[in-house]
Tab-separated table of N, CA and C in Angstrom:
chain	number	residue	atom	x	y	z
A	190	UNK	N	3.336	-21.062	-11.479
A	190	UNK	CA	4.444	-20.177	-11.154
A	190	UNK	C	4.421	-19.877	-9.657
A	191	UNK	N	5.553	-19.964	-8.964
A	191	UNK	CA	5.523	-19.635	-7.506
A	191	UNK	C	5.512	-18.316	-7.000
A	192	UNK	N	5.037	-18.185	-5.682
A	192	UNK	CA	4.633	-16.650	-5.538
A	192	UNK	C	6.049	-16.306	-5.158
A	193	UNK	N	6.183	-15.086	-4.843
A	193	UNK	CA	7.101	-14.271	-4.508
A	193	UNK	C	6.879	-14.219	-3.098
A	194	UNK	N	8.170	-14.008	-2.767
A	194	UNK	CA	7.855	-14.288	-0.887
A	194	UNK	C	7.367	-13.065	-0.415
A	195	UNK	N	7.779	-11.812	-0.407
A	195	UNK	CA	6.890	-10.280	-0.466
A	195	UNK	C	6.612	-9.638	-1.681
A	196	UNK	N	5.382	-9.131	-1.223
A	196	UNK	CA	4.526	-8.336	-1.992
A	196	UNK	C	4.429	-7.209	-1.834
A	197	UNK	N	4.718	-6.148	-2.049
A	197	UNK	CA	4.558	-5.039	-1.751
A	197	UNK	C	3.232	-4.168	-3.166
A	198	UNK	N	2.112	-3.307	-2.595
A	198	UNK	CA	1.002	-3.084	-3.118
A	198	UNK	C	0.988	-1.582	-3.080
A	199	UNK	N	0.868	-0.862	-3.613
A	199	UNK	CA	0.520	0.334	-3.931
A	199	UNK	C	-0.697	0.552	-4.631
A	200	UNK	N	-1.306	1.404	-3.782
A	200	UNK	CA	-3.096	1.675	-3.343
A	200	UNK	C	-2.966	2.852	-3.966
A	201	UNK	N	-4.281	3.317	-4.728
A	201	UNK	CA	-4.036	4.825	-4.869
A	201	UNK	C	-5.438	4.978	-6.670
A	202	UNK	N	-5.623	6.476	-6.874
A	202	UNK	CA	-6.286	6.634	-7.746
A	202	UNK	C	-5.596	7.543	-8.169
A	203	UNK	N	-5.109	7.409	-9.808
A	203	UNK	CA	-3.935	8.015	-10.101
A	203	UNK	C	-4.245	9.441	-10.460
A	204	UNK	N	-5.961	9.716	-11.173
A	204	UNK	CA	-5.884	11.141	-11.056
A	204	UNK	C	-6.748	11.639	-10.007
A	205	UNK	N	-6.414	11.504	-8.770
A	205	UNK	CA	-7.356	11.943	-7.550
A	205	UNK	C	-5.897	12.959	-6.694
A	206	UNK	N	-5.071	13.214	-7.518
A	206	UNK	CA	-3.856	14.206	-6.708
A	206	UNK	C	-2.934	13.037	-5.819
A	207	UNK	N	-3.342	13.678	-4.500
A	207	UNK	CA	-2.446	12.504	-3.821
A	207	UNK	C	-2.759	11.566	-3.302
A	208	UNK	N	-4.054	11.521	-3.687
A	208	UNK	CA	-4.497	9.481	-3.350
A	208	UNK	C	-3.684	9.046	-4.075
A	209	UNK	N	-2.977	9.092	-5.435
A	209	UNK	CA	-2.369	8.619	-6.240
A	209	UNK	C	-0.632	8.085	-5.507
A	210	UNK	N	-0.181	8.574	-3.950
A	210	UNK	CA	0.849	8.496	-3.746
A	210	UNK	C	1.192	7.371	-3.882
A	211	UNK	N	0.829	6.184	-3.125
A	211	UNK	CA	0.911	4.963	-2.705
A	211	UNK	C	1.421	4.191	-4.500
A	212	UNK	N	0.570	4.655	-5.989
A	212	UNK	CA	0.503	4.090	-6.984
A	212	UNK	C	2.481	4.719	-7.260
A	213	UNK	N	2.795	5.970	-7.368
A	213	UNK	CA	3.625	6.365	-7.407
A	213	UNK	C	4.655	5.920	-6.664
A	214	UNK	N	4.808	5.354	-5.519
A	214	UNK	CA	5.762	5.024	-4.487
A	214	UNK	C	6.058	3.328	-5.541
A	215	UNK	N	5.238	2.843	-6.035
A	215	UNK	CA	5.077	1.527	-5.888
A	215	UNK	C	5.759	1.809	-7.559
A	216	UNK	N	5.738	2.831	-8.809
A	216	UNK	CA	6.019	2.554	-9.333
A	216	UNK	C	7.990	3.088	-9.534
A	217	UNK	N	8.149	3.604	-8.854
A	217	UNK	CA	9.555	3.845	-8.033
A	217	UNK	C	9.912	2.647	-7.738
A	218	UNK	N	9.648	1.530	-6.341
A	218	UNK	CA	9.725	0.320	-6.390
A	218	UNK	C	10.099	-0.283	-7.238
A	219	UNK	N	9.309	-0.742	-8.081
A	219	UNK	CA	9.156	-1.559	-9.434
A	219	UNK	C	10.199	-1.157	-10.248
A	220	UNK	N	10.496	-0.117	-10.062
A	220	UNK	CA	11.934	-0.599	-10.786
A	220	UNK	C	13.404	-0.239	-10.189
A	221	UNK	N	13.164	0.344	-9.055
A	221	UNK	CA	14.433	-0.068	-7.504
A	221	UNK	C	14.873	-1.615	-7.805
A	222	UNK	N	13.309	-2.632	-7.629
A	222	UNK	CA	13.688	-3.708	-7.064
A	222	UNK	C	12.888	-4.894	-8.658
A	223	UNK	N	13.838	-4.586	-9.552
A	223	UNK	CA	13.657	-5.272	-11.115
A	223	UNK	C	14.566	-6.106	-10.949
A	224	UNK	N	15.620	-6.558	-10.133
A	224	UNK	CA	16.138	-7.078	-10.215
A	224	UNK	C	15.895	-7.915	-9.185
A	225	UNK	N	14.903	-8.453	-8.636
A	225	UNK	CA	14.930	-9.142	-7.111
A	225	UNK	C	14.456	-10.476	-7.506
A	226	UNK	N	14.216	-11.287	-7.125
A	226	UNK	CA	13.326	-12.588	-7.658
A	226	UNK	C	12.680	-12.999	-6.611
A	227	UNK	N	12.677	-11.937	-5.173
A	227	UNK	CA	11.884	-12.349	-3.981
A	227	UNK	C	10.644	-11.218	-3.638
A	228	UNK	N	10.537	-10.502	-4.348
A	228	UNK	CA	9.762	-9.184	-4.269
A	228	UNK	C	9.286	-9.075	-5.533
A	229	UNK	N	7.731	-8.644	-5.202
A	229	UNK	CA	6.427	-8.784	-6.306
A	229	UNK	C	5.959	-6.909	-6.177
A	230	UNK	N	6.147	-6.486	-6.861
A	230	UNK	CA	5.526	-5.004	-6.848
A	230	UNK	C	4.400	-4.813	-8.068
A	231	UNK	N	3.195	-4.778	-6.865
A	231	UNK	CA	1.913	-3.884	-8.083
A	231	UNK	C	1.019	-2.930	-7.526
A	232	UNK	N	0.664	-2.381	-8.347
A	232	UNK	CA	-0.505	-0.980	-8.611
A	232	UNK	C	-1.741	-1.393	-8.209
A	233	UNK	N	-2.568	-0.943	-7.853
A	233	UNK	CA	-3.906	-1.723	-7.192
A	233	UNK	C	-5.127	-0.095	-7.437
A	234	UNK	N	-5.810	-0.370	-7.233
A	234	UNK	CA	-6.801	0.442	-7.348
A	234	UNK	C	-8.088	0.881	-6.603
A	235	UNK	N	-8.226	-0.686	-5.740
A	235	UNK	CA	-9.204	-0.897	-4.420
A	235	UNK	C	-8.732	-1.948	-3.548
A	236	UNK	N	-9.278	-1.573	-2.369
A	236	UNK	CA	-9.028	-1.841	-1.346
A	236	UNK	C	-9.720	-2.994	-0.962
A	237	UNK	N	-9.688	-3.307	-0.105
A	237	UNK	CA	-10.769	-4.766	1.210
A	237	UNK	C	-10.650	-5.778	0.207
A	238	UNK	N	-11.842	-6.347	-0.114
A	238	UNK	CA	-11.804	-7.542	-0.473
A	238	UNK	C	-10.956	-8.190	-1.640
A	239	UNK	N	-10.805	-7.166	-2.573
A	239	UNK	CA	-10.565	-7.447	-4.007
A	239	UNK	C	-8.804	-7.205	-4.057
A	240	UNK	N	-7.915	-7.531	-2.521
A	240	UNK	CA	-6.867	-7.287	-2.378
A	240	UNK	C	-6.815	-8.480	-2.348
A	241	UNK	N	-7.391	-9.929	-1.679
A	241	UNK	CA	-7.113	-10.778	-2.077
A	241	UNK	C	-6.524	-11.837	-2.440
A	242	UNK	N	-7.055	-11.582	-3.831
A	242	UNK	CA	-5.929	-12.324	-5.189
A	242	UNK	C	-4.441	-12.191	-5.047
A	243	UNK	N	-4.466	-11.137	-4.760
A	243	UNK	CA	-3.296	-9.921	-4.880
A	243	UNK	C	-2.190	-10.498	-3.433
A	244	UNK	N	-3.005	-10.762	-2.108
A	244	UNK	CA	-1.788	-11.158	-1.042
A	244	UNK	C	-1.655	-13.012	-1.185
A	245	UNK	N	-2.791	-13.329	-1.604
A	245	UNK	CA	-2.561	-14.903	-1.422
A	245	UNK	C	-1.245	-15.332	-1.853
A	246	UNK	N	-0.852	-16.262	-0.983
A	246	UNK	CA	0.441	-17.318	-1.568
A	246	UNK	C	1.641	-16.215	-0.971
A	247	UNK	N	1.901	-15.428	-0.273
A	247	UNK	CA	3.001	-14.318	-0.285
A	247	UNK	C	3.240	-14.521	1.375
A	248	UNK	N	4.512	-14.167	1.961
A	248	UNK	CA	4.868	-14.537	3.411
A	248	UNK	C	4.348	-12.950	3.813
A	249	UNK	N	4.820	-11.869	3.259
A	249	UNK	CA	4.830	-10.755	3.693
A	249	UNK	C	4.268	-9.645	2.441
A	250	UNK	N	3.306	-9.204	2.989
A	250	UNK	CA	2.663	-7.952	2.011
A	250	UNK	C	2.870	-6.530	2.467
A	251	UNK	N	3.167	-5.173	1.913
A	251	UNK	CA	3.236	-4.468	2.326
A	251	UNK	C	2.766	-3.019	1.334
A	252	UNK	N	1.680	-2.389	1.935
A	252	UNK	CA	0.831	-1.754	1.368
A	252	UNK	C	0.838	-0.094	1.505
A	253	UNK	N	1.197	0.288	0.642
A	253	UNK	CA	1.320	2.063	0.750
A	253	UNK	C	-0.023	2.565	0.017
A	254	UNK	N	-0.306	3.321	0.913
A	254	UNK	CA	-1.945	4.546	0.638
A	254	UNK	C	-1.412	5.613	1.057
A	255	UNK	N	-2.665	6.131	0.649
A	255	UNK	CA	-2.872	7.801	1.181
A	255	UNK	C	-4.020	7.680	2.716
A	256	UNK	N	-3.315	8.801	3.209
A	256	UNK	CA	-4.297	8.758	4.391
A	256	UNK	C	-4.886	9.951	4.641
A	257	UNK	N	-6.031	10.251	5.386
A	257	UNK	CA	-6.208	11.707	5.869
A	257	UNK	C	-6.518	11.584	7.124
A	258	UNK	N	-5.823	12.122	7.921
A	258	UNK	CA	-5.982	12.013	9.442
A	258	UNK	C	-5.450	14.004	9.995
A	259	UNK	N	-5.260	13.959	10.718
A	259	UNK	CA	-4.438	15.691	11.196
A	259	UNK	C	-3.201	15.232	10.748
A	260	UNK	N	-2.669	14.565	10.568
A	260	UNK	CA	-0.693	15.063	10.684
A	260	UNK	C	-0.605	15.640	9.483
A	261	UNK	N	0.675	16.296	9.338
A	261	UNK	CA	1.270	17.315	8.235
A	261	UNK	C	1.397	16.693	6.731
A	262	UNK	N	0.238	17.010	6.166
A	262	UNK	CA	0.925	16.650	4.715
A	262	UNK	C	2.186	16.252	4.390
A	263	UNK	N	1.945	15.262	3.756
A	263	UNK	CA	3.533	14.333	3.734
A	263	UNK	C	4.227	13.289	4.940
A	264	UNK	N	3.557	13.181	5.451
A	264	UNK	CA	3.889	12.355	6.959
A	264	UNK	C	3.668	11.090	6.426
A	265	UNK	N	4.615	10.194	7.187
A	265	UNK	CA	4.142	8.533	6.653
A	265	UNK	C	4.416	8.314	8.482
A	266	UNK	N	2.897	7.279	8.085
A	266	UNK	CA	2.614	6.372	9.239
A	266	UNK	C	2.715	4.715	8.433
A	267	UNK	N	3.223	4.203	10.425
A	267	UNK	CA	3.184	2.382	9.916
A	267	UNK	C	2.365	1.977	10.695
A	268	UNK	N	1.459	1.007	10.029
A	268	UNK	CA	-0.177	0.674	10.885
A	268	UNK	C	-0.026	-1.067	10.765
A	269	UNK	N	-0.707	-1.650	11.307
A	269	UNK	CA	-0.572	-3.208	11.069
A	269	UNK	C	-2.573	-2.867	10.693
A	270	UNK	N	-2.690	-4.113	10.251
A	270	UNK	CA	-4.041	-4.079	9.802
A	270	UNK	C	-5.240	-3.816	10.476
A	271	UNK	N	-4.645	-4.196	11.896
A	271	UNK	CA	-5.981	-3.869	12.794
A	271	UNK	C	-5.509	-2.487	13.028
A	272	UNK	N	-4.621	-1.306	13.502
A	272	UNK	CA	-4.685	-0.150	13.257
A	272	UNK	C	-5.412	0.697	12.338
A	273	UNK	N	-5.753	-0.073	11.373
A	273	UNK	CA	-6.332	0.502	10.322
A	273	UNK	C	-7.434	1.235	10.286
A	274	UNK	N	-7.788	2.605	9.971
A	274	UNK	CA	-9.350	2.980	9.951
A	274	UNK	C	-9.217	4.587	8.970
A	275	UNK	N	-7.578	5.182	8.683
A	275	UNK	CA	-7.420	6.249	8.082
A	275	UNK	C	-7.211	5.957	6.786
A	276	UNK	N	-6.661	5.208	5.864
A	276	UNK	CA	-5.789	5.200	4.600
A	276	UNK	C	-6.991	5.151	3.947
A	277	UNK	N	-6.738	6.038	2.951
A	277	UNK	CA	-7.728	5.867	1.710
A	277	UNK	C	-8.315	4.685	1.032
A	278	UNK	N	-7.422	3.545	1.124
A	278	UNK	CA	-8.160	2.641	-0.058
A	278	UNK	C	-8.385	1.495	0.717
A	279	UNK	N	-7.338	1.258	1.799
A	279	UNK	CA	-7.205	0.214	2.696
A	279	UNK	C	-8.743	0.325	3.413
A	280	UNK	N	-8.919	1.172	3.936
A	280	UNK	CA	-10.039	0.927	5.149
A	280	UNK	C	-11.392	2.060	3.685
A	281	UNK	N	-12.006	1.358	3.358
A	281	UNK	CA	-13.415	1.964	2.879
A	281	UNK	C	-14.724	1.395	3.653
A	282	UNK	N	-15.993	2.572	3.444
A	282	UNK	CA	-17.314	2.448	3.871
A	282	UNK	C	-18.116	1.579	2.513
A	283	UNK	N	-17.528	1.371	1.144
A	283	UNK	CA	-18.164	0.534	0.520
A	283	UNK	C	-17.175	-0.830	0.228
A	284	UNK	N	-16.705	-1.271	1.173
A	284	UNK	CA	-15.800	-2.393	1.148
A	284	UNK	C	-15.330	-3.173	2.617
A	285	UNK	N	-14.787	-4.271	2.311
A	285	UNK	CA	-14.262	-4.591	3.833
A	285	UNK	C	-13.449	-3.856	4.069
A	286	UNK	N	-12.893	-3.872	5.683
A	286	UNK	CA	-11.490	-3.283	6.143
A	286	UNK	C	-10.628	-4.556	5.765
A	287	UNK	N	-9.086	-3.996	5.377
A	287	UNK	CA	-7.839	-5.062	5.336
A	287	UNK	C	-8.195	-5.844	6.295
A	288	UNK	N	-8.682	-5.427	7.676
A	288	UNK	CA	-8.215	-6.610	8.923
A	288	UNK	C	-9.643	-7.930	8.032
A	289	UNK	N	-10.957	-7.394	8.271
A	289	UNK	CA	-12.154	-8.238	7.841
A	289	UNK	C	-11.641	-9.085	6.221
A	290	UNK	N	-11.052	-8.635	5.210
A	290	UNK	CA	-10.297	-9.367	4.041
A	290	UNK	C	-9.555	-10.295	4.459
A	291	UNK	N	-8.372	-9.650	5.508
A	291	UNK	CA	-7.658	-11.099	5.513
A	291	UNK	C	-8.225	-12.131	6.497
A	292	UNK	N	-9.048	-11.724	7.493
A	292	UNK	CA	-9.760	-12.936	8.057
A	292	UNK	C	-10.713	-13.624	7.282
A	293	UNK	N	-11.545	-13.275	6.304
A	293	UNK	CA	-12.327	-13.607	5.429
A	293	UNK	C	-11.645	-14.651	4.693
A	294	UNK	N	-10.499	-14.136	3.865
A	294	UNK	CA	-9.290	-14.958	3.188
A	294	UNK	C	-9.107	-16.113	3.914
A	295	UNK	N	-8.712	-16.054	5.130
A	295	UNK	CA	-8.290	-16.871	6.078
A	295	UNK	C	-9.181	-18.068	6.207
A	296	UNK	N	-10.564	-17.520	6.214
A	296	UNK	CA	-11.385	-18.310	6.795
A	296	UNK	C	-12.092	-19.147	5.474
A	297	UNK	N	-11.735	-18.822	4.155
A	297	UNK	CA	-12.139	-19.807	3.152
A	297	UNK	C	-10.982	-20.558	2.832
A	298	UNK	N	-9.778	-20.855	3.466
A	298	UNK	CA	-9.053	-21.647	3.562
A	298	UNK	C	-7.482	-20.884	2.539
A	299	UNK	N	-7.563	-19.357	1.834
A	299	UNK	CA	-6.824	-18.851	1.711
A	299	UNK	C	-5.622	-18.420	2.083
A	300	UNK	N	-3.862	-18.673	1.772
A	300	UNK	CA	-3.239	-18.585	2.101
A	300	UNK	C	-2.518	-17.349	2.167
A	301	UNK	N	-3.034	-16.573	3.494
A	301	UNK	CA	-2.580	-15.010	3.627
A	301	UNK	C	-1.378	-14.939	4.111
A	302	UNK	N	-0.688	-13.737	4.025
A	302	UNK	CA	0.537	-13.593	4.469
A	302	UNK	C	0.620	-13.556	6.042
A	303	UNK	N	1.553	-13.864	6.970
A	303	UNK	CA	1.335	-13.925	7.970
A	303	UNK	C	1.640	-12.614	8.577
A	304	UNK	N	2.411	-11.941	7.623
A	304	UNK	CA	2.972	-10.348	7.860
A	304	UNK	C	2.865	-9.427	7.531
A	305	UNK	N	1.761	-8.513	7.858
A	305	UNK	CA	1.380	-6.987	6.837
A	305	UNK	C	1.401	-6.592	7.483
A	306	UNK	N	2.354	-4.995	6.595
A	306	UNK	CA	2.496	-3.735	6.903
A	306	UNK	C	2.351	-3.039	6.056
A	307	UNK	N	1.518	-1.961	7.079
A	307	UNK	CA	0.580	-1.160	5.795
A	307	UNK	C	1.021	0.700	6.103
A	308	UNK	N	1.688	1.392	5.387
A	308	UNK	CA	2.087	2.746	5.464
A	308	UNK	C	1.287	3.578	4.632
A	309	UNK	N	0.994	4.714	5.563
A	309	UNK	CA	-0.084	6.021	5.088
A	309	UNK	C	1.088	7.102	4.785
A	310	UNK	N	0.781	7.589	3.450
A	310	UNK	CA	1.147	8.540	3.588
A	310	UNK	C	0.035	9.655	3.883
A	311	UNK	N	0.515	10.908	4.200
A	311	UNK	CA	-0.513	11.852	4.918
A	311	UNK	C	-1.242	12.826	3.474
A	312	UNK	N	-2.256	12.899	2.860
A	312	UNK	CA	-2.448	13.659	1.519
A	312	UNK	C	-2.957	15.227	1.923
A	313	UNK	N	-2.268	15.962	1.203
A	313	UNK	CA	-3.429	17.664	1.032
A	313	UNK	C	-4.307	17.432	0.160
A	314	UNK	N	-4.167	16.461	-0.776
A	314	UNK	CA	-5.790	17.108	-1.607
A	314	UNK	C	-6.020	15.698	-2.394
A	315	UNK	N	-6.794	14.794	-2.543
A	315	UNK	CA	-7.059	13.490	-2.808
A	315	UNK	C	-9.070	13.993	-3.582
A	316	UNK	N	-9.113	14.879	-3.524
A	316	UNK	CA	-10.132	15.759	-4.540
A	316	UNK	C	-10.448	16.479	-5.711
A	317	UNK	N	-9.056	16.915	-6.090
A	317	UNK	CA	-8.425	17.274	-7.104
A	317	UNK	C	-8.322	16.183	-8.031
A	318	UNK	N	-8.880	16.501	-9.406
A	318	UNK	CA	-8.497	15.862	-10.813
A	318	UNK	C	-6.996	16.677	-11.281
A	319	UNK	N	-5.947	15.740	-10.886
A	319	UNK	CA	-4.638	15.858	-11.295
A	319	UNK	C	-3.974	14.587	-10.920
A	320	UNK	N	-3.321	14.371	-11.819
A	320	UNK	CA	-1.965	13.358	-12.081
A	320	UNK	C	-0.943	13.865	-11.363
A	321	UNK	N	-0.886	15.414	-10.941
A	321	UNK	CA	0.373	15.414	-9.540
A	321	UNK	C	0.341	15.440	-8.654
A	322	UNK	N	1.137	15.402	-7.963
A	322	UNK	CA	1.109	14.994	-6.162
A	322	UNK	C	1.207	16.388	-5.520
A	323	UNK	N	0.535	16.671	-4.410
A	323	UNK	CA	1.028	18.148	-4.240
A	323	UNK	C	2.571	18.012	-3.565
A	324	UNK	N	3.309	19.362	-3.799
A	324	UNK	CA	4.674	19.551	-3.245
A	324	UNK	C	5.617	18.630	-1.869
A	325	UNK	N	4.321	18.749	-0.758
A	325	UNK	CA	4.946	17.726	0.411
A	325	UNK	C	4.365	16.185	0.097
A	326	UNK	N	3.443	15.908	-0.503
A	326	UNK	CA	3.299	14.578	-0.659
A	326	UNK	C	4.394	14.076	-1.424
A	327	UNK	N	5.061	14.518	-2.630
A	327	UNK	CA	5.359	14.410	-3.543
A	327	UNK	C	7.441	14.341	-2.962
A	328	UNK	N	7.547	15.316	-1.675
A	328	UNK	CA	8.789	15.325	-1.484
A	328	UNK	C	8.711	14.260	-0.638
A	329	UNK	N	7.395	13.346	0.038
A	329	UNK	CA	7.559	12.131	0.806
A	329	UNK	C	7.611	10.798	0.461
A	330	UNK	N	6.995	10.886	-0.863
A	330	UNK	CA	7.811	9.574	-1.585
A	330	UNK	C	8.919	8.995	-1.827
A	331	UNK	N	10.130	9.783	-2.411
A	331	UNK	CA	11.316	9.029	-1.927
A	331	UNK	C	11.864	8.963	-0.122
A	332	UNK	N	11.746	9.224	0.631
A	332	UNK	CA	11.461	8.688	2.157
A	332	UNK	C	10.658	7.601	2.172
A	333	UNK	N	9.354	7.427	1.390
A	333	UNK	CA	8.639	6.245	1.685
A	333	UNK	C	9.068	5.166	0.628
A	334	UNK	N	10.029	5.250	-0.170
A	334	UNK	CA	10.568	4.773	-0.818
A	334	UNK	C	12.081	3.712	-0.045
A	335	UNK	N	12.403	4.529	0.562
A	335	UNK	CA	13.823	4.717	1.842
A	335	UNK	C	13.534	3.603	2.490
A	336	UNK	N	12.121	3.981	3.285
A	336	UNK	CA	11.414	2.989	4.612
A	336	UNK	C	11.609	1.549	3.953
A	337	UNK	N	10.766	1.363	2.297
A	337	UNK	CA	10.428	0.043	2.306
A	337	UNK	C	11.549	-0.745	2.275
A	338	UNK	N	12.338	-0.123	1.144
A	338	UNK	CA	13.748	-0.728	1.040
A	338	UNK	C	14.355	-1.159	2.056
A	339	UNK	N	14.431	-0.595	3.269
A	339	UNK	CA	15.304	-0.783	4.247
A	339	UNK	C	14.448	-2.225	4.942
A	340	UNK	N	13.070	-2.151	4.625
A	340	UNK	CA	12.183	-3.259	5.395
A	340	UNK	C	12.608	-4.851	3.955
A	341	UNK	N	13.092	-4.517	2.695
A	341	UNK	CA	13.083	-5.436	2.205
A	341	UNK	C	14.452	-6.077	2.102
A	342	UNK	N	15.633	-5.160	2.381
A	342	UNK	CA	16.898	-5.315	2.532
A	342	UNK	C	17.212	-6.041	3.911
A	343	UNK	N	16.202	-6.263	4.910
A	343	UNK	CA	16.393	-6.788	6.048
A	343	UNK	C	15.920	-7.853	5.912
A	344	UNK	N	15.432	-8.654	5.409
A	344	UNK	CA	14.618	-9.718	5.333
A	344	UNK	C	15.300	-10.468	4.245
């Protein structure tokens, strides 16, 4: 079966509060874009290496997490892979970083996308055992919903 030309990935732990955003954004997606036959939308759970499977064969991947950095709860940032060092699932201390995966990929002869973009959303509480998002994370999903569309409607 042939890949889908973008991929779009949603990162996230669904009862960790708003680490869970990225899973939520992606399942919004998934059915925005049910009707596409050029766009692949899935749920993911970890980050670095075991992403993978998951970008091979795809022109363009595009990856929503949670991040914790200072900006205001609910803020979405756009990072390319080497930016990377805030998002929750993307950049871990028990895993590769995205940038070290896809060169890794690269370098066993894996066919990575040539185009990733990877958006943080900003979390209040990714500590919390809950299935909801707090209030501003939760009002920044459809905005980060807005962004991708407009990035998949252009292409």
């Amino acid at each position: 079966m042939a890949k889908k030309s973008t991929i779009i990935i949603g990162l996230g732990n669904p009862i960790l509060s708003d680490d869970g955003a990225g899973l939520q954004a992606a399942r919004k997606l998934k059915e925005a874009l049910k009707d596409r036959n050029d766009v692949e939308v899935v749920e993911a759970y970890a980050g670095g290496l075991r992403l993978l499977d998951l970008l091979v064969g795809h022109q363009r991947a595009i990856i929503i997490d949670a991040m914790e950095t200072a900006c205001e709860p609910g803020t979405i940032r756009r990072f390319s892979p080497s930016d990377l060092q805030q998002t929750r699932n993307v950049s871990s201390s028990h895993d590769a970083s995205l940038t070290n995966a896809l060169e890794t990929g690269r370098a066993l002869g894996m066919d990575m996308p040539p185009e990733v973009i990877v958006f943080g959303i900003e979390a209040a509480a990714v500590d919390n055992f809950s299935e909801a998002l707090t209030e501003k994370v939760a009002k920044a999903v459809p905005d980060m919903i807005k962004t991708v569309m407009g990035l998949i409607d252009q292409a």
